[in-house]
Short mmCIF file of C-alpha atoms and ligand atoms in Angstrom, two decimals:
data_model
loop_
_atom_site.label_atom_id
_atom_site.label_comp_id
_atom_site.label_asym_id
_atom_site.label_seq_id
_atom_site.Cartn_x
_atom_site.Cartn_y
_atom_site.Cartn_z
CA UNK P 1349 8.09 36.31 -9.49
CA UNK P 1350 7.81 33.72 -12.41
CA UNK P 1351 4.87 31.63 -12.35
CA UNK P 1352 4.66 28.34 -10.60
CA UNK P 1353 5.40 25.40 -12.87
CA UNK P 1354 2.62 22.61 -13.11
CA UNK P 1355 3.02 18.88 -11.45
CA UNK P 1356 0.47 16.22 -12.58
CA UNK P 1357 1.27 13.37 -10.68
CA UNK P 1358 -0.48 10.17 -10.97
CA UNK P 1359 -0.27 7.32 -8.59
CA UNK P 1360 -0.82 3.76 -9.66
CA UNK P 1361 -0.21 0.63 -6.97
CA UNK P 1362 0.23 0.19 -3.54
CA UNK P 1363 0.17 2.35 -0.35
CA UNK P 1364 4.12 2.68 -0.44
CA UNK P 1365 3.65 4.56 -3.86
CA UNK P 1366 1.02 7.06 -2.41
CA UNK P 1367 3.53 8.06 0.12
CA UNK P 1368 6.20 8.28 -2.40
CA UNK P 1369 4.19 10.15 -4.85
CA UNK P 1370 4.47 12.17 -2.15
CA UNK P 1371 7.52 13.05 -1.37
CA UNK P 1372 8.78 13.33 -5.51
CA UNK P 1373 6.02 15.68 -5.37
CA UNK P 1374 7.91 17.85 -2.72
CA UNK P 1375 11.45 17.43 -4.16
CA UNK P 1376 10.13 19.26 -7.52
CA UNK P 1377 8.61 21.95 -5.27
CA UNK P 1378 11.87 22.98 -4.55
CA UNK P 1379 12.56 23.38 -8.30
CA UNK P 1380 9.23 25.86 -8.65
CA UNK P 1381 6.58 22.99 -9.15
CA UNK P 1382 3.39 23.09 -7.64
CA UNK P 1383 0.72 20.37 -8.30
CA UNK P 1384 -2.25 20.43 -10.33
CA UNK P 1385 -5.12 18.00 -10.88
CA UNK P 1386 -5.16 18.26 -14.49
CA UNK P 1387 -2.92 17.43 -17.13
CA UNK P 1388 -4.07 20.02 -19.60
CA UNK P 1389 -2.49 22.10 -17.00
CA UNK P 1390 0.99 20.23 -16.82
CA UNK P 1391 4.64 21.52 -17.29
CA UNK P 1392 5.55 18.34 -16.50
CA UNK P 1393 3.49 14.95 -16.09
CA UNK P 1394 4.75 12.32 -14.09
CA UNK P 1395 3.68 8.42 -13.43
CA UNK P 1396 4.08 6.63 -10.64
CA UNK P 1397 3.36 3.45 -11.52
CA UNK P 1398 3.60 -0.82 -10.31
CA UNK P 1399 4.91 -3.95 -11.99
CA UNK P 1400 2.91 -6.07 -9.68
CA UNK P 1401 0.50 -8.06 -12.24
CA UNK P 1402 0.94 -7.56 -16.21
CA UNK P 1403 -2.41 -5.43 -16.15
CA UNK P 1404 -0.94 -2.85 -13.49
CA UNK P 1405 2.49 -2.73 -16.00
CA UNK P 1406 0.05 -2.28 -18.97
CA UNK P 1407 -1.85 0.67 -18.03
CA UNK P 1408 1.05 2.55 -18.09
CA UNK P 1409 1.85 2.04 -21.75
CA UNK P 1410 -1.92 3.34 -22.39
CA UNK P 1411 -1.91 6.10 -20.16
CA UNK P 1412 1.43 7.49 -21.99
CA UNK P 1413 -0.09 6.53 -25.23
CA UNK P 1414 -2.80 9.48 -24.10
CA UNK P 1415 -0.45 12.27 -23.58
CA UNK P 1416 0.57 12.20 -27.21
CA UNK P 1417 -2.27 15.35 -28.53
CA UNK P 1418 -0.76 16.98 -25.36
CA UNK P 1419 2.88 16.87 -25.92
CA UNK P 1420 2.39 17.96 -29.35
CA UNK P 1421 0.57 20.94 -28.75
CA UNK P 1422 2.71 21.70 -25.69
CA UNK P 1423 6.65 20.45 -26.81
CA UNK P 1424 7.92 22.14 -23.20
CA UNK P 1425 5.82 19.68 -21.23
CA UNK P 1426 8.09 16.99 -19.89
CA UNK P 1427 6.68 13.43 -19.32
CA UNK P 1428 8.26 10.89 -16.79
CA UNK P 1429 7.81 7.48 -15.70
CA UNK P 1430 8.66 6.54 -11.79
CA UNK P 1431 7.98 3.62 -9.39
CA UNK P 1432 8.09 0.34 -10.33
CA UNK P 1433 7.59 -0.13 -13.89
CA UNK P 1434 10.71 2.29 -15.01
CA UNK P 1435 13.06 0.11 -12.11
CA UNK P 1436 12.01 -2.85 -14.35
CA UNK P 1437 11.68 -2.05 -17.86
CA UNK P 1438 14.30 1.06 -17.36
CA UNK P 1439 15.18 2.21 -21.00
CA UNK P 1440 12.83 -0.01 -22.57
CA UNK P 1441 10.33 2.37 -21.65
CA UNK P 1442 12.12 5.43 -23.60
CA UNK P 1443 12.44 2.97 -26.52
CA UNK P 1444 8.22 1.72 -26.65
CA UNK P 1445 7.12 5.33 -26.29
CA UNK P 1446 9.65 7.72 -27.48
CA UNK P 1447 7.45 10.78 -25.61
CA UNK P 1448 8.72 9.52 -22.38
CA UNK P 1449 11.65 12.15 -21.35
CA UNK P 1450 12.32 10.74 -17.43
CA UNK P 1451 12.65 7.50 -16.02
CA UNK P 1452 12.91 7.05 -12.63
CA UNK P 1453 13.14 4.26 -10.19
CA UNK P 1454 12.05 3.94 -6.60
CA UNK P 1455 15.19 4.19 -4.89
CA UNK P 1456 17.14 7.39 -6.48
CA UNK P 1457 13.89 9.50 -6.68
CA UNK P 1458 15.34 12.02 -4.52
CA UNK P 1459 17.48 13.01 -7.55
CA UNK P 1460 14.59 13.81 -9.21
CA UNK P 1461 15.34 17.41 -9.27
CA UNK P 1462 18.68 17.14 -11.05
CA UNK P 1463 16.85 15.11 -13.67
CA UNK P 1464 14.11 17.45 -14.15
CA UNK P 1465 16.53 19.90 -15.12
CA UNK P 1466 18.48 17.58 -17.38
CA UNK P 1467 14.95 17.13 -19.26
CA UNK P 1468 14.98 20.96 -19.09
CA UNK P 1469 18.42 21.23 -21.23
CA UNK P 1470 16.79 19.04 -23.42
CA UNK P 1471 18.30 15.61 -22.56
CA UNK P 1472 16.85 12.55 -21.94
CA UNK P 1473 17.11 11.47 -18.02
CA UNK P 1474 17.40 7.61 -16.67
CA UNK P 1475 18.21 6.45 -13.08
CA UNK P 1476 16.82 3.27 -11.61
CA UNK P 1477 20.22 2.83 -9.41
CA UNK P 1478 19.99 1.32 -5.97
CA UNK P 1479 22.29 3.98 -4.61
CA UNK P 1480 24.04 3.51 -1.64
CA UNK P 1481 22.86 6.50 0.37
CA UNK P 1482 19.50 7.05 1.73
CA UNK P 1483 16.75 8.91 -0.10
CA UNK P 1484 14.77 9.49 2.77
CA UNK P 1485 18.27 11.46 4.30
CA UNK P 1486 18.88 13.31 0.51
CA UNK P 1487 15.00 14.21 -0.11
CA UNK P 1488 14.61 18.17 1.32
CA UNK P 1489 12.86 18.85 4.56
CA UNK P 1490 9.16 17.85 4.52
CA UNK P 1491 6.48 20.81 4.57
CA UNK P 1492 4.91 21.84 7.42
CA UNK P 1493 1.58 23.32 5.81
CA UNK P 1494 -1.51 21.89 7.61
CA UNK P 1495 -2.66 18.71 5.97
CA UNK P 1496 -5.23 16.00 6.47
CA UNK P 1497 -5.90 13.85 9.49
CA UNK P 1498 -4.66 10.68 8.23
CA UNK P 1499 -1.07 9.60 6.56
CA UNK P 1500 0.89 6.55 5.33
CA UNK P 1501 4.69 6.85 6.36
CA UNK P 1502 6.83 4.56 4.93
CA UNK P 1503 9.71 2.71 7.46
CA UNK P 1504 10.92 0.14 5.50
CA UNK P 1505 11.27 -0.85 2.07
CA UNK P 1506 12.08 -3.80 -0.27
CA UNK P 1507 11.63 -7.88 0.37
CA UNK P 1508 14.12 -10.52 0.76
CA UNK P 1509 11.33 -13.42 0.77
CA UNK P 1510 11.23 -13.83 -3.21
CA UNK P 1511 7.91 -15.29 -3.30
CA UNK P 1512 7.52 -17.25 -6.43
CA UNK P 1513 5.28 -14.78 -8.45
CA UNK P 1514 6.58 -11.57 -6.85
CA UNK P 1515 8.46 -9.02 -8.53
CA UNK P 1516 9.00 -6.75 -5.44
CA UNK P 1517 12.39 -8.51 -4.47
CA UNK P 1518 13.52 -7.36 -7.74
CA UNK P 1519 12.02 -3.52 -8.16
CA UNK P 1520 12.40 -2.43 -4.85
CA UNK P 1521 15.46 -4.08 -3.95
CA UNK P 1522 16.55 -5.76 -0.65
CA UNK P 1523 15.19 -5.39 2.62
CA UNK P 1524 15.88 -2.08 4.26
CA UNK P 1525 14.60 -0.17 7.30
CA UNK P 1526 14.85 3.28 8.66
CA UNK P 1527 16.64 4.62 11.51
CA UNK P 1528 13.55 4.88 14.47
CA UNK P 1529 14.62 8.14 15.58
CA UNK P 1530 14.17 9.41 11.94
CA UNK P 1531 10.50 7.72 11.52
CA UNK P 1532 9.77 9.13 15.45
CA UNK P 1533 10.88 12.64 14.01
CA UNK P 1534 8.39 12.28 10.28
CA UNK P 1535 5.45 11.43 12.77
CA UNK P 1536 5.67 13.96 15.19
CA UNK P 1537 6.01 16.74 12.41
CA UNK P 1538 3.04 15.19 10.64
CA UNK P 1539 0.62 15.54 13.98
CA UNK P 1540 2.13 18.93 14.17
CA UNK P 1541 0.54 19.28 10.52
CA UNK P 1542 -3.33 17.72 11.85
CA UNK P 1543 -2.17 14.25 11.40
CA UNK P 1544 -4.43 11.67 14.05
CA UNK P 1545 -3.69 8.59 12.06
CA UNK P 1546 -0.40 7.41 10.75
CA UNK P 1547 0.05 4.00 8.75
CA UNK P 1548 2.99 2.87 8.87
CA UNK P 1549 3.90 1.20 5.38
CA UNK P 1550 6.25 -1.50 4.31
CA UNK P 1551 6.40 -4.40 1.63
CA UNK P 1552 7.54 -6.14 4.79
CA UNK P 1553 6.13 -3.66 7.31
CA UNK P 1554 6.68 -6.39 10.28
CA UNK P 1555 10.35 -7.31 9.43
CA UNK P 1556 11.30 -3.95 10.24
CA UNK P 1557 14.74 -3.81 12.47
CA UNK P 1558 15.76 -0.16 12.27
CA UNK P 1559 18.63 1.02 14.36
CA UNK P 1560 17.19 2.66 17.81
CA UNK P 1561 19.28 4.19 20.68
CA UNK P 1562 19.59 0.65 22.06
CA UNK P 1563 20.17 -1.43 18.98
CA UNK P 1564 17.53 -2.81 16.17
CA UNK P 1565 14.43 -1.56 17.09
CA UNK P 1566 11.26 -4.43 16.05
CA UNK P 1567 7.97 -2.89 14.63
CA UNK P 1568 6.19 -3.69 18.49
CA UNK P 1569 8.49 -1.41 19.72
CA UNK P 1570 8.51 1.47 16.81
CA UNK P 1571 4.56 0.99 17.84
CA UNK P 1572 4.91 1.58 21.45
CA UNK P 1573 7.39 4.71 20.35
CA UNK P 1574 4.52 6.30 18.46
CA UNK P 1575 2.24 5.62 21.16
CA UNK P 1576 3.70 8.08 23.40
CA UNK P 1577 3.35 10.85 20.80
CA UNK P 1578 0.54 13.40 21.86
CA UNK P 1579 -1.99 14.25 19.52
CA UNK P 1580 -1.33 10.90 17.52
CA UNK P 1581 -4.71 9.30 18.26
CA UNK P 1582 -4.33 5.70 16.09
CA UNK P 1583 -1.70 3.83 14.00
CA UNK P 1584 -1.70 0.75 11.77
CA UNK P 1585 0.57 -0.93 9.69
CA UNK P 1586 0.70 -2.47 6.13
CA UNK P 1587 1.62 -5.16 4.70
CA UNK P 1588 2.72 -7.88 6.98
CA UNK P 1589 4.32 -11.33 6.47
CA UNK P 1590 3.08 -14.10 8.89
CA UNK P 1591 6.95 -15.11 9.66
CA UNK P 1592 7.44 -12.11 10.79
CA UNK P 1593 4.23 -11.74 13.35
CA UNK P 1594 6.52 -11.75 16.55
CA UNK P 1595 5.43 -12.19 19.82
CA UNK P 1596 5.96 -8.98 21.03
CA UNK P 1597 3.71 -7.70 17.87
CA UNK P 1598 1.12 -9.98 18.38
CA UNK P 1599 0.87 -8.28 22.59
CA UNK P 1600 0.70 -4.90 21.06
CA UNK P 1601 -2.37 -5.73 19.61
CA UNK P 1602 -3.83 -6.85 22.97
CA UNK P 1603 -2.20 -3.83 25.08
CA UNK P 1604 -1.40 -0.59 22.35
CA UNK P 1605 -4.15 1.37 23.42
CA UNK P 1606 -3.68 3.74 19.60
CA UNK P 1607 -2.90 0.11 17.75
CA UNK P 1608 -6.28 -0.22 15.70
CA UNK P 1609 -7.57 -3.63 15.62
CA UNK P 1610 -6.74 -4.64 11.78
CA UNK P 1611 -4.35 -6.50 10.67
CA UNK P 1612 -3.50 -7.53 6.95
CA UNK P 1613 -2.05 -10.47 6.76
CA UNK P 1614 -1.80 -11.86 3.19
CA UNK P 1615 -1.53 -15.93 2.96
CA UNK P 1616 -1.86 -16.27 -0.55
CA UNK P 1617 -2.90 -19.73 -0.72
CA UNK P 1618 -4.83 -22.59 1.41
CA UNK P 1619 -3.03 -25.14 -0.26
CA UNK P 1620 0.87 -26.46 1.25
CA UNK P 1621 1.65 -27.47 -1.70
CA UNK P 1622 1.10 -24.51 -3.48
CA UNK P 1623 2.23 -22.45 -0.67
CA UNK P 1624 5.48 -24.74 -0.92
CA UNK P 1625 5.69 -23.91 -4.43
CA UNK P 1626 4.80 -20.07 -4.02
CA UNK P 1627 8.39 -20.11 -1.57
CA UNK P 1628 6.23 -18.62 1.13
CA UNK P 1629 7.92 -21.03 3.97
CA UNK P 1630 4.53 -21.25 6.27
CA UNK P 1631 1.84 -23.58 5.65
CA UNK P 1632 -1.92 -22.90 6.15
CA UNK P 1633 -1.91 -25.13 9.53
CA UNK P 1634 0.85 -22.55 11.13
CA UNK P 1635 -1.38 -19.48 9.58
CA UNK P 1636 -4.49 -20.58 11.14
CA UNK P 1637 -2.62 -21.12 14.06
CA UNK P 1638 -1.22 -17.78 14.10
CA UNK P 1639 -4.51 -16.36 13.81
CA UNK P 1640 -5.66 -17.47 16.52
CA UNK P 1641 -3.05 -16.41 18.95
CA UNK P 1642 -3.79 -12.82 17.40
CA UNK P 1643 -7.47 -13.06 18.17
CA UNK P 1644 -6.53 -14.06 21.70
CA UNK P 1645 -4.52 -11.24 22.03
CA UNK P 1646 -7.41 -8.88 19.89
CA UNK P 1647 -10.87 -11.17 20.01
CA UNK P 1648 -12.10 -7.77 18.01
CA UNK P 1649 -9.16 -7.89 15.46
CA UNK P 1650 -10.51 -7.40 12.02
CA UNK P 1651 -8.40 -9.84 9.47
CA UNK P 1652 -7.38 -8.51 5.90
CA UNK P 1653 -5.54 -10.57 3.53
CA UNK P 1654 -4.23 -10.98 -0.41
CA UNK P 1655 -5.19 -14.45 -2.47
CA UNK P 1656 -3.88 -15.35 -5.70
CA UNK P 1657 -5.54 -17.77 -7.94
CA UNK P 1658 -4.35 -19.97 -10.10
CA UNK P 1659 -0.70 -19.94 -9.69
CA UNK P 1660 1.08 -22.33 -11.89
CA UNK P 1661 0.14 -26.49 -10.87
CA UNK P 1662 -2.92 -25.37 -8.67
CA UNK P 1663 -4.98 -27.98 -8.63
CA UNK P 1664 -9.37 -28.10 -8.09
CA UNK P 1665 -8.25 -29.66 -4.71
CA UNK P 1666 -5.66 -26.80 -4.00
CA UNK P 1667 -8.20 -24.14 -4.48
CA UNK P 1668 -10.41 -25.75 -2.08
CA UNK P 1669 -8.15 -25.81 0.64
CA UNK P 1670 -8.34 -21.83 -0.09
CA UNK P 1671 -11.97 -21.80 0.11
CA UNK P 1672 -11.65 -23.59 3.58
CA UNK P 1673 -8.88 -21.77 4.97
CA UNK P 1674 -11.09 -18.39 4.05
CA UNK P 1675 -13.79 -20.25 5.71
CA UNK P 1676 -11.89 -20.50 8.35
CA UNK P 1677 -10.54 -17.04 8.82
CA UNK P 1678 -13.77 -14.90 7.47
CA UNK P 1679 -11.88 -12.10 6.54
CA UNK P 1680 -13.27 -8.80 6.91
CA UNK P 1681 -11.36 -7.24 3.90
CA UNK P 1682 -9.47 -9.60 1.24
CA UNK P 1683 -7.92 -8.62 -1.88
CA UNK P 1684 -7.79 -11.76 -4.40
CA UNK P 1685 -5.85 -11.70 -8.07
CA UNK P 1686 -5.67 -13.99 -10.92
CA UNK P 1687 -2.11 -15.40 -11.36
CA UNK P 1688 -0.10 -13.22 -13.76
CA UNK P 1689 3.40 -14.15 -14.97
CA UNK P 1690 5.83 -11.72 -14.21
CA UNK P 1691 9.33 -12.05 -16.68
CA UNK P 1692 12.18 -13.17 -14.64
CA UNK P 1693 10.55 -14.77 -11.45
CA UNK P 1694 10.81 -18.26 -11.03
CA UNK P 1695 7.14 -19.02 -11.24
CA UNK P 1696 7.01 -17.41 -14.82
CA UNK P 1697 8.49 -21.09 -16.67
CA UNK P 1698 6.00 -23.71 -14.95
CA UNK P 1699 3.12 -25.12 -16.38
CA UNK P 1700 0.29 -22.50 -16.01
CA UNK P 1701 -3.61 -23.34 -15.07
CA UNK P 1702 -6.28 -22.67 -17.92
CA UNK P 1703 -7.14 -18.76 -18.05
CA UNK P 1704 -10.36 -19.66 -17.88
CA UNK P 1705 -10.02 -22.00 -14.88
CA UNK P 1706 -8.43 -19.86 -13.12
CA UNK P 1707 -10.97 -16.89 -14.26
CA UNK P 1708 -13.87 -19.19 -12.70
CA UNK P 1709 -11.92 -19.44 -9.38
CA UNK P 1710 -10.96 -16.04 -8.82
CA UNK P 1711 -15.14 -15.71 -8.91
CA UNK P 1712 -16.07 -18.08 -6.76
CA UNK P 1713 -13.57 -17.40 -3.80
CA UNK P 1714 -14.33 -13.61 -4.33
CA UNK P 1715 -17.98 -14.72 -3.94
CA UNK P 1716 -16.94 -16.34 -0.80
CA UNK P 1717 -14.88 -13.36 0.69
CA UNK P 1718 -17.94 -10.74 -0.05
CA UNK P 1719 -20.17 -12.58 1.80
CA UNK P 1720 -18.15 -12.71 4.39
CA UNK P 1721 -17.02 -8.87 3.75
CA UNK P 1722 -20.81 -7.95 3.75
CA UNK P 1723 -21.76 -10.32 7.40
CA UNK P 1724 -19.00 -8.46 9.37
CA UNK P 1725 -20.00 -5.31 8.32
CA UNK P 1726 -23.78 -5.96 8.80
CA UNK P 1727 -22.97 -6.81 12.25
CA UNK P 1728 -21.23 -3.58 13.40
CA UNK P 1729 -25.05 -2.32 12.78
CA UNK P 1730 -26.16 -1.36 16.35
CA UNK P 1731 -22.41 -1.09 18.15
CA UNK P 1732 -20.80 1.81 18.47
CA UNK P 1733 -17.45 2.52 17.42
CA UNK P 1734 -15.17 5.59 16.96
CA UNK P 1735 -14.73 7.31 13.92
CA UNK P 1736 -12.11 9.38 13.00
CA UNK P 1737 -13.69 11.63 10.52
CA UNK P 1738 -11.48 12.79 7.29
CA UNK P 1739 -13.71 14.90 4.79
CA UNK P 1740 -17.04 15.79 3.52
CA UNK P 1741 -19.32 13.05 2.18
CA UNK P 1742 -21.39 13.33 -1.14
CA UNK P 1743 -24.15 14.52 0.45
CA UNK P 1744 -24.86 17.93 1.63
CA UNK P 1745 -23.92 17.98 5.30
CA UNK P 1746 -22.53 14.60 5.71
CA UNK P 1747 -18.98 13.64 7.13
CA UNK P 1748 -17.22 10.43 5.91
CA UNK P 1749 -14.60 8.67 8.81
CA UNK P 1750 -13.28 5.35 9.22
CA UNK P 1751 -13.78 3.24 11.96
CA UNK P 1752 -10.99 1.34 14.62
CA UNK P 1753 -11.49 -1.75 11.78
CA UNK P 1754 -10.98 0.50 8.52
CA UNK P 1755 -14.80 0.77 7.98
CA UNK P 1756 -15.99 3.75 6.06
CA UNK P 1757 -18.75 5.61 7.98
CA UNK P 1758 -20.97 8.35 7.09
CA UNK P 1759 -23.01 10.44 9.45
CA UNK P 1760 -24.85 13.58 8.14
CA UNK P 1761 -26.48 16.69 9.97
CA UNK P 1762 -23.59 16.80 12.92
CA UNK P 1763 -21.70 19.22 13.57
CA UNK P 1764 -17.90 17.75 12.48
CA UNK P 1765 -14.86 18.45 11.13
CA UNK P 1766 -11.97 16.47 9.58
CA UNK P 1767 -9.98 15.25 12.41
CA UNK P 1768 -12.91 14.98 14.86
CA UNK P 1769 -12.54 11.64 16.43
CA UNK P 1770 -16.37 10.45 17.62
CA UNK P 1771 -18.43 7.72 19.32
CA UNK P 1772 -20.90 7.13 16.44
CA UNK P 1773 -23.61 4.07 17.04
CA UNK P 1774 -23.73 2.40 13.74
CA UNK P 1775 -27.43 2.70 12.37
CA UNK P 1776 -27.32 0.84 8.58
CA UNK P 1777 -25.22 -1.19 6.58
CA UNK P 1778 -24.37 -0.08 2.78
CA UNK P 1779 -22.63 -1.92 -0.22
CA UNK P 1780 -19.69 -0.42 0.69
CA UNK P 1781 -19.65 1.92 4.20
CA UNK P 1782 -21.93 2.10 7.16
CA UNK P 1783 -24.18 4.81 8.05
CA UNK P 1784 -24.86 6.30 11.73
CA UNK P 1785 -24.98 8.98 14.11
CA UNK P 1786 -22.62 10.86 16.69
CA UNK P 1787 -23.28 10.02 20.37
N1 5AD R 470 0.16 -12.33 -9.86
C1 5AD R 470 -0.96 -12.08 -9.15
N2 5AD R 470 -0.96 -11.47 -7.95
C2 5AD R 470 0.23 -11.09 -7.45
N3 5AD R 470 0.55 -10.49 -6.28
C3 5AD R 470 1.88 -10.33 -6.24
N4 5AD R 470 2.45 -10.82 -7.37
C4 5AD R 470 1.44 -11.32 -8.12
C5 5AD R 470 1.39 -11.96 -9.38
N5 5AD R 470 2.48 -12.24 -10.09
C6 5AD R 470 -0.44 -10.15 -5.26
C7 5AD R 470 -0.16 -10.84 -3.92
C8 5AD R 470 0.36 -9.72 -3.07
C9 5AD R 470 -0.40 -8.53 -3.63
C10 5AD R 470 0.16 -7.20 -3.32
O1 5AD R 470 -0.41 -8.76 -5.02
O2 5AD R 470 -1.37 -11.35 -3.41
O3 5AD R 470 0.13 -9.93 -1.69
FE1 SF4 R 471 6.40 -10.11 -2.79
FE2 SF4 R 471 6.44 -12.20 -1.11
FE3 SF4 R 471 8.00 -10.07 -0.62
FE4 SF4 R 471 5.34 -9.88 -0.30
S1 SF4 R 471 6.71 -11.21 0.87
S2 SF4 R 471 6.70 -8.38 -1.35
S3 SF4 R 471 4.58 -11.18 -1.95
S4 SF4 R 471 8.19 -11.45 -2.37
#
């Protein structure tokens, strides 16, 4: 038998590119490729990367710049750019950094192993299509090796909210879910693999619609599918959109006994002028309000959420409304971003804020939203909650787990394994995970 050829895969981005990492990762094993951490190692290198702000873009560039010594020494090794910078900057990329032999975008990745061995006869290979059929139905069966106790699994993909700033709308494409009965199928093979947790992922994870055995299926009821599977202990769901929060959504977080109690549920902005201007068709009065009909369904629910910061006409005044609405919320994660302009969205031609205005703003909400971070943290000291442990800590004999809220938790000297789920009482508070021990 030959010997295996080398992957080095590298993720950049969201959740929705971990999972797809993923599975391009298992299309080239069927073309003799098995991964390897290193890309010393590499017969063929491969980026996944995201458009999202300029920075995220940039890396790439950098990060290809890098593999130059390599390719030289090594003219077999193939590089290729996937995700969302090659659906965007397609060709361009071949023509800035002439090294690059594969582009690939992230909705015909599941012909990734007829391009591999296009690169292989020496060509060039480029597809960012939106094809019409179905990855998810082309890409080969999944493994069914023993894996880790947690995984994302993507049911939906794409946005048809074209929020001012975003360039999601335009690299993933329009909205599209899975059939349920496929999804219900991915999950119960993953538990058959160890799997206790599944996330289920989408840009617009709540919009999801897919066709079920008695017509569009919502997200509640995909959730109360999985419910039902054994051996699935917990699920969650990323990212929502609060138009989408339906009723029957919002009950599954008071009554779905493996629903964990964390929700992310980006608002972007405080101000309704801004959030007028951002094309995000809520205002902060109807998110608060929305909140609160979650907590009455979930008085536990931890909130997450995203913030961005000086988008184009934000005014002193605007950004305070932020600061109150956060206030307001006290979110127990939140993920905040300087504006960046992203070519071809609408926001991209209005006036923009001063760089360094909108620097000093991005500080002081993120100085609001640690403190708030750290306070609902500190306070799980002394509860208990379950953990669903997932690997070894740094320490010698110590077991790292999350929590029902997403809280890292370490607990050392027990007897555990990954996929041991555990009443731990929570004993100290850390910069950035809790501490206790097993009941
Ligand atoms: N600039 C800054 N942040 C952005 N996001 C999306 N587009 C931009 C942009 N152009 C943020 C939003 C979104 C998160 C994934 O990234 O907050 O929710
Ligand atoms: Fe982007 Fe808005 Fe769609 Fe989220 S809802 S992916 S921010 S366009």
């Amino acid at each position: 038998m030959s010997e295996p050829k080398k992957l080095y895969i590298k993720t950049y981005g969201c959740q929705m590119n971990v999972y797809d990492s993923e599975r391009m990762s298992e299309a080239l094993g069927g073309q003799g490729y098995v991964e390897t951490q290193s890309p010393e190692d590499a017969d063929m290198i491969l980026l996944n990367t995201c458009h999202i702000r300029e920075k995220a873009a940039e890396k790439v560039y950098s990060e290809l710049g890098r593999f130059k010594g390599l390719k030289a020494e090594k003219p077999d090794l193939k590089i290729g750019v996937a995700g969302c910078v090659a659906q965007a900057e397609g060709e361009e990329i071949m023509r800035r950094q002439p090294l690059v032999d594969l582009v690939v975008g992230p909705q015909s990745y599941h012909r990734l192993p007829e391009l591999e061995a296009k690169t292989r006869a020496g060509e060039k290979a480029l597809d960012t299509d939106f094809p019409e059929e179905d990855k998810f139905e082309k890409l080969k069966n999944r493994p069914k090796a023993k894996r880790g106790p947690t995984a994302f699994l993507t049911v939906q993909e794409g946005c048809d909210k074209f929020c001012a700033f975003c360039v999601v709308p335009y690299t993933r494409g329009a909205e599209v879910s899975r059939p349920a009965d496929r999804i219900l199928r991915e999950a119960q093979d993953l538990v058959e693999r160890g799997v206790r947790e599944i996330t289920l992922l989408g840009q617009n994870v709540n919009a999801y619609h897919g066709a079920g055995p008695d017509g569009d299926m919502t997200l509640a009821g995909l959730v109360w599918e999985l419910n039902k599977i054994d051996g699935l202990e917990r699920i969650r769901f990323t990212t929502s959109h609060p138009n989408d929060m339906t009723d029957d959504l919002i009950e599954a977080h008071g009554t779905c006994e493996k629903l964990m109690p964390y929700l992310h549920l980006p608002v972007q902005s405080g101000s309704d002028k801004i959030l007028k201007r951002m094309n995000r068709s809520h205002t902060a009065e109807s998110y608060l309000r929305l909140i609160e009909r979650i907590r009455e369904a979930r008085p536990d629910i931890l909130m997450s959420g995203d913030f961005i910061v000086g988008f184009p006409e934000e005014t002193e005044e605007d950004f305070q409304a932020t600061l109150d609405l956060v206030e307001q919320v006290r979110y127990g994660y939140a993920y905040s971003f300087k504006y960046s302009t992203r070519p071809g969205t609408p926001a991209a031609e209005r006036p923009q804020v001063d760089p360094q205005e909108a620097d000093d703003r991005l500080q002081r909400l993120q100085a609001l939203i640690t403190r708030h971070q750290r306070e609902i943290q500190d306070a799980m000291v002394g509860r208990t909650v379950r953990v669903l442990f997932e690997k070894p800590g740094r320490l010698a004999g110590q077991m790292v787990g999350k929590s029902e809220y997403l809280h890292a938790v370490h607990v050392s000297g027990a007897d555990l394994s990954a996929g041991d789920l555990r009443n731990v009482r929570i004993t100290a508070s850390g910069a950035n995970s809790l501490a206790g021990e097993v009941l």
